PDB file of C-alpha atoms and ligand atoms in Angstrom:
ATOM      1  CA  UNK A   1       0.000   0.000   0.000  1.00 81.00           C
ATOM      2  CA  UNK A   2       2.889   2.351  -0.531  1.00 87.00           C
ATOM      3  CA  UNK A   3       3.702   4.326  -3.391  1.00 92.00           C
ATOM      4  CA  UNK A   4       7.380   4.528  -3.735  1.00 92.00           C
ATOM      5  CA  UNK A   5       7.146   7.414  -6.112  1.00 96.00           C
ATOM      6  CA  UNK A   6       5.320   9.272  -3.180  1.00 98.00           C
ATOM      7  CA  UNK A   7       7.255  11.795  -1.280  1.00 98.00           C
ATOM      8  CA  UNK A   8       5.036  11.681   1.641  1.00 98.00           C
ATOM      9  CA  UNK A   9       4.587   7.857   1.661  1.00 98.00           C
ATOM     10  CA  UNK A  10       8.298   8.276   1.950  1.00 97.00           C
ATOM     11  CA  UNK A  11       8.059  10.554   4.634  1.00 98.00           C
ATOM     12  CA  UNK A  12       5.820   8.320   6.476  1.00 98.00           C
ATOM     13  CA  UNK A  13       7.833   5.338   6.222  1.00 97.00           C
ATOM     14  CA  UNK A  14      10.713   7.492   8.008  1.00 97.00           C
ATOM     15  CA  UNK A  15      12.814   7.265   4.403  1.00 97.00           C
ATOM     16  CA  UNK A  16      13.187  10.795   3.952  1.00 97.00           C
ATOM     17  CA  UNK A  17      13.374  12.546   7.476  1.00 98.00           C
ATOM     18  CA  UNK A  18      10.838  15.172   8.676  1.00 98.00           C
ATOM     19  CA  UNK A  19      10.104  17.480  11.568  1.00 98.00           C
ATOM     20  CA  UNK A  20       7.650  14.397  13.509  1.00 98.00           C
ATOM     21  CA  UNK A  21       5.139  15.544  15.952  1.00 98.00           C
ATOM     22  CA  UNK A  22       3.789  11.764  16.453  1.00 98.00           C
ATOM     23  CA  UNK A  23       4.018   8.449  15.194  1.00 98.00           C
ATOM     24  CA  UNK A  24       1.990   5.301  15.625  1.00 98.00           C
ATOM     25  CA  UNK A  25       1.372   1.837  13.177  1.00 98.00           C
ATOM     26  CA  UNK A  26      -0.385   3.636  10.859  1.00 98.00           C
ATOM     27  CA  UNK A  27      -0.128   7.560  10.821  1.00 98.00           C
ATOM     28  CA  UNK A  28       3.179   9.759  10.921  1.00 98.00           C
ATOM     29  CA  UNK A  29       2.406  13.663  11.953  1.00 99.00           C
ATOM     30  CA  UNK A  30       5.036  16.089  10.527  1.00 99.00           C
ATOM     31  CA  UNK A  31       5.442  19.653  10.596  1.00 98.00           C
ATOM     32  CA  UNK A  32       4.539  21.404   7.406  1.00 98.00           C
ATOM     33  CA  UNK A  33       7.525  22.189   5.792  1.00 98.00           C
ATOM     34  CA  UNK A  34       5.888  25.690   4.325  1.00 98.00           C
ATOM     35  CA  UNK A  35       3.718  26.719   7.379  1.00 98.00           C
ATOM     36  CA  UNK A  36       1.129  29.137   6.877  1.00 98.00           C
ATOM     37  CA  UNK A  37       1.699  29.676  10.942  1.00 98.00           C
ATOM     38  CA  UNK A  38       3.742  28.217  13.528  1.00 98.00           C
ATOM     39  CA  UNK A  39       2.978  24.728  14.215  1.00 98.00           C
ATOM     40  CA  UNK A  40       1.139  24.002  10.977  1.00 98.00           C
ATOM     41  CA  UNK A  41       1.301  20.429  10.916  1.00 99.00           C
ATOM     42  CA  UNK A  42       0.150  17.189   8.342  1.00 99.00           C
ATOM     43  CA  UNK A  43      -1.328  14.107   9.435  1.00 99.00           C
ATOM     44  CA  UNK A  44      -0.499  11.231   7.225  1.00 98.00           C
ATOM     45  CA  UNK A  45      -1.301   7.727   6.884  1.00 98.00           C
ATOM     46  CA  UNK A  46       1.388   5.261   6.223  1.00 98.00           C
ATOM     47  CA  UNK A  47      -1.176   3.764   3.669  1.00 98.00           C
ATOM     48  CA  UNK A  48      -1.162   5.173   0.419  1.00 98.00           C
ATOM     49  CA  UNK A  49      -4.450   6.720  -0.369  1.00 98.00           C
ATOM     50  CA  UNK A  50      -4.600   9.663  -3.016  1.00 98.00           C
ATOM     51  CA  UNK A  51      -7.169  11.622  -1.308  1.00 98.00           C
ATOM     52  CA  UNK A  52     -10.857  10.969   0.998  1.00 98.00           C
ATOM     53  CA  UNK A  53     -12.230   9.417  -1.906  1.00 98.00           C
ATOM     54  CA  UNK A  54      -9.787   6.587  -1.827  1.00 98.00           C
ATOM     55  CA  UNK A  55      -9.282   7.035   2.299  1.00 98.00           C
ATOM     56  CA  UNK A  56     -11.198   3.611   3.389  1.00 98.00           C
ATOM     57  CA  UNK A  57     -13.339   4.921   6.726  1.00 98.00           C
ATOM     58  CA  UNK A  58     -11.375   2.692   9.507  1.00 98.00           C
ATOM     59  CA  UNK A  59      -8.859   5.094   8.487  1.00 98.00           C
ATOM     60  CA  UNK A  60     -10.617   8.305   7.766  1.00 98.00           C
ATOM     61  CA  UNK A  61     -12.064   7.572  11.671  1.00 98.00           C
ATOM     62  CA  UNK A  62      -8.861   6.951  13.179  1.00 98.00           C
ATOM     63  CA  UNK A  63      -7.502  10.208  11.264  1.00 98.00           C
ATOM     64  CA  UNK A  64     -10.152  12.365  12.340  1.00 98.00           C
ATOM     65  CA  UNK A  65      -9.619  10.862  16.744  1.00 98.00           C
ATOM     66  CA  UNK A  66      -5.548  11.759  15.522  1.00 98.00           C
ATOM     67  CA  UNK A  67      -7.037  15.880  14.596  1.00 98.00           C
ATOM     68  CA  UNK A  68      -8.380  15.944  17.665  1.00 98.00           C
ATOM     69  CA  UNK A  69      -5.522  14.832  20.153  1.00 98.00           C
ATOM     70  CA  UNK A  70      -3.123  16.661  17.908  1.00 98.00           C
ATOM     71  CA  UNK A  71      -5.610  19.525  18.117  1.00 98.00           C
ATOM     72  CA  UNK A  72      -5.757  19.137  21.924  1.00 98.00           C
ATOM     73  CA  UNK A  73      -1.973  19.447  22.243  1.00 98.00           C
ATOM     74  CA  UNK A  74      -1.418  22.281  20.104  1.00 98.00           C
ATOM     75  CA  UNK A  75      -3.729  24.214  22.471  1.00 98.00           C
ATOM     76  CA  UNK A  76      -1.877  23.018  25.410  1.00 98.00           C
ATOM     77  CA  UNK A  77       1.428  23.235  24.225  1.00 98.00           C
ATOM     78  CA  UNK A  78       1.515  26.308  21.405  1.00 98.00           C
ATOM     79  CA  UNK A  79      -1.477  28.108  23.588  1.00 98.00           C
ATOM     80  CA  UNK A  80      -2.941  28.933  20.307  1.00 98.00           C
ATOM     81  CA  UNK A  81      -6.095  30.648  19.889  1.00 98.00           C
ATOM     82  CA  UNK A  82      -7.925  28.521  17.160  1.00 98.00           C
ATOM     83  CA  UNK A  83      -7.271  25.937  14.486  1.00 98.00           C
ATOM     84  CA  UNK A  84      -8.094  25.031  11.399  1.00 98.00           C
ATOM     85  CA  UNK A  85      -8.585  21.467   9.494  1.00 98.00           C
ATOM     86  CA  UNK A  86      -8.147  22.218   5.878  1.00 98.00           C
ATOM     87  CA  UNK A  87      -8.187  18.794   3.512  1.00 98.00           C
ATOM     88  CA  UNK A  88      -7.615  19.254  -0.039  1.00 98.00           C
ATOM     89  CA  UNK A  89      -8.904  16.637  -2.735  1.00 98.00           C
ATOM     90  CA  UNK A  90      -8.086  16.986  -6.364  1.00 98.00           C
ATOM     91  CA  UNK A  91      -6.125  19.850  -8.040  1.00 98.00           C
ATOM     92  CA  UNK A  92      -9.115  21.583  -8.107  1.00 97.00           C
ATOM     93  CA  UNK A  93      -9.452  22.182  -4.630  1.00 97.00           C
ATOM     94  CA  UNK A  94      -5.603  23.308  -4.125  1.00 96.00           C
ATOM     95  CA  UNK A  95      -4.235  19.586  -3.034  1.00 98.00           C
ATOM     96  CA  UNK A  96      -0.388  19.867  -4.286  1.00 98.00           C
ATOM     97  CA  UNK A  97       0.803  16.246  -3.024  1.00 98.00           C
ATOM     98  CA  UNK A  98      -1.873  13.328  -4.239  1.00 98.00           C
ATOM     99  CA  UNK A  99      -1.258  11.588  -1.094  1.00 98.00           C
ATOM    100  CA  UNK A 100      -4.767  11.991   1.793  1.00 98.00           C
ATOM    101  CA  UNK A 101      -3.319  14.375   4.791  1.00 98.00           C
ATOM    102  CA  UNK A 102      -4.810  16.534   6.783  1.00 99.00           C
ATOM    103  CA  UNK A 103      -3.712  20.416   8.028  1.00 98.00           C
ATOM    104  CA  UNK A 104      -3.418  21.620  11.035  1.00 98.00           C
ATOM    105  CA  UNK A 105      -3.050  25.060  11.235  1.00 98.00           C
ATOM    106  CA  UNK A 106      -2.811  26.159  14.532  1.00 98.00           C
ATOM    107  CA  UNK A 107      -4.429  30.317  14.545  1.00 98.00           C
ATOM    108  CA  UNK A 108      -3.189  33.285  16.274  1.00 98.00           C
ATOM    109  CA  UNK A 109      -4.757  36.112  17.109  1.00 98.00           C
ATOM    110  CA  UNK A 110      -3.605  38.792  14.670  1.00 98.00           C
ATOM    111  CA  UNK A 111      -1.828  36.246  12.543  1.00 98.00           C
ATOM    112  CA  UNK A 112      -2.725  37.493   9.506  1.00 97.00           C
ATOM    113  CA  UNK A 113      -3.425  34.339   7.758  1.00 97.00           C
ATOM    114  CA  UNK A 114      -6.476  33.999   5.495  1.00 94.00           C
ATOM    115  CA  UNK A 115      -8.161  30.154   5.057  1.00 94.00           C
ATOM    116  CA  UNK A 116     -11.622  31.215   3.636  1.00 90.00           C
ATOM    117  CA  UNK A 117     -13.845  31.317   0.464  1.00 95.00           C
ATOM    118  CA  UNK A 118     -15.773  34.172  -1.335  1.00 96.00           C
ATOM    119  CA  UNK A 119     -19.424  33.524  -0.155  1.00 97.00           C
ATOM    120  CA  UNK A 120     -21.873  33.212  -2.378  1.00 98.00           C
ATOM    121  CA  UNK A 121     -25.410  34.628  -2.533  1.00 98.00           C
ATOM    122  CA  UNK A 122     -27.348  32.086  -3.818  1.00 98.00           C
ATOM    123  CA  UNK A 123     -31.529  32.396  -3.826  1.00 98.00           C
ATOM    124  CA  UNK A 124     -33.728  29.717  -1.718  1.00 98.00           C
ATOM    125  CA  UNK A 125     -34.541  27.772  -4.894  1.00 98.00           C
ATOM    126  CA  UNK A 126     -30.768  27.240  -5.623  1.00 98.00           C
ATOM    127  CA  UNK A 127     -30.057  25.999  -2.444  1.00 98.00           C
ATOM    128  CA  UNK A 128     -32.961  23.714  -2.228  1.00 98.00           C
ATOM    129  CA  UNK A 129     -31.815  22.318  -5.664  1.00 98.00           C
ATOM    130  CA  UNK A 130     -28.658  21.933  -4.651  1.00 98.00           C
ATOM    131  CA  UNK A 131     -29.938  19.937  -1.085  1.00 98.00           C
ATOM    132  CA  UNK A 132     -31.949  18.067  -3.725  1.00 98.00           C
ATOM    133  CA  UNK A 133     -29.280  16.815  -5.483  1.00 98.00           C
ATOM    134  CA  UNK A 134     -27.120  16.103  -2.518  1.00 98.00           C
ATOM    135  CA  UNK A 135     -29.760  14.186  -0.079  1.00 98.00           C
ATOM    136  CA  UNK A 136     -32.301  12.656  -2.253  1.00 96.00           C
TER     137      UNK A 136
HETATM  138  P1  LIG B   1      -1.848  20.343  -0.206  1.00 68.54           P
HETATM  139  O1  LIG B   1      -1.781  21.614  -1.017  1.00 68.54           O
HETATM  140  O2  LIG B   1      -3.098  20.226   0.615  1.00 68.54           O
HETATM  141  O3  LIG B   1      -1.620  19.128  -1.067  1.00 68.54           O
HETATM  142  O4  LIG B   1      -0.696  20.462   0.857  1.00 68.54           O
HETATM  143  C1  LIG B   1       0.595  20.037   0.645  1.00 68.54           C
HETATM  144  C2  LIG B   1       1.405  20.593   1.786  1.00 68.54           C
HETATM  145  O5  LIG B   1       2.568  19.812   1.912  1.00 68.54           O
HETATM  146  C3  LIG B   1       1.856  22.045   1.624  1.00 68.54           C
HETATM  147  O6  LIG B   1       1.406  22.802   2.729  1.00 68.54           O
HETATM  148  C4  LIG B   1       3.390  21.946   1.590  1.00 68.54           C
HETATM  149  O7  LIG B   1       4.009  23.026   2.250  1.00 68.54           O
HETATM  150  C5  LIG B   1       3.624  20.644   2.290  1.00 68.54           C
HETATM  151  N1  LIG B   1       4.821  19.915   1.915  1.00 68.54           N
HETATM  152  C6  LIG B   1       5.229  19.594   0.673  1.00 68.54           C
HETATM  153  N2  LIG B   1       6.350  18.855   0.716  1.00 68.54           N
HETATM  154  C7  LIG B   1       6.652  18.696   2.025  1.00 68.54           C
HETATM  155  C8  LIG B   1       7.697  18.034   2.730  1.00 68.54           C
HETATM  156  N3  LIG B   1       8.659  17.383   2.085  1.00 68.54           N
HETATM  157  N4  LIG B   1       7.685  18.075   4.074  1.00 68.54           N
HETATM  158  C9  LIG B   1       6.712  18.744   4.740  1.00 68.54           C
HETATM  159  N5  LIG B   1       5.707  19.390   4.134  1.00 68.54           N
HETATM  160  C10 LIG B   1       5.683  19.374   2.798  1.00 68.54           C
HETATM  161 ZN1  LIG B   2       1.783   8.213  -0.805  1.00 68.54          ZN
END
């Protein structure tokens, strides 16, 4: 299940050495080598899986229980004032390495960081097309 042509499959492994936060069977946490704030950190499966669509859910639980303790002890440790989860999939949505992780980006007050999206304006009958689509 690992892609030797994957740097952070490497990276998990231990092959190519990294700033590690935590490290069990089957996830490796490293610091992000181009933080967006101090602390900014990637969780990442041993596994090769290219993104949530191909993350089986025994993992994408345990990855999401990993957030949270890493989450946890960024507060306690970095006293930071927030966090974010961002989780790219697919060029489209800014993912730059095709292997699943997940950001942690610890916040700061005044930190001048911006993780957002322009909100839209959409009317009632777009939305409920849309929840259409989605649900039914
Ligand atoms: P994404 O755009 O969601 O695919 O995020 C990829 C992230 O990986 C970026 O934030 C990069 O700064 C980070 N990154 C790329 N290569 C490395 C590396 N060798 N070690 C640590 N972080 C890396
Ligand atoms: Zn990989």
């Amino acid at each position: 299940m690992k892609d030797d042509t994957c740097i952070f499959c490497r990276i998990a492994a231990g092959e190519i050495p990294s700033k590690t936060l935590y490290e069990d069977d089957e996830f490796r946490v490293i610091l992000d080598l181009g933080p967006a704030t101090k602390g900014h950190a990637l969780i990442l499966p041993k596994n090769h899986y290219r993104n949530l669509f191909e993350l089986p859910k025994e993992q994408a639980e345990k990855a999401i229980v990993l957030a949270k303790k890493m989450a946890l002890r960024m507060q306690e440790k970095l006293h930071c004032d927030g966090l974010n989860l961002v989780q790219n999939n697919g060029e489209t949505a800014g993912q730059t390495v095709f292997h699943f992780h997940i950001h942690l980006i610890p916040r700061y007050e005044g930190d001048g960081q911006v993780i957002g999206w322009k909100p839209g304006k959409p009317e009632d009958a777009e939305l409920e097309a849309v929840r259409k689509t989605i649900a039914e």
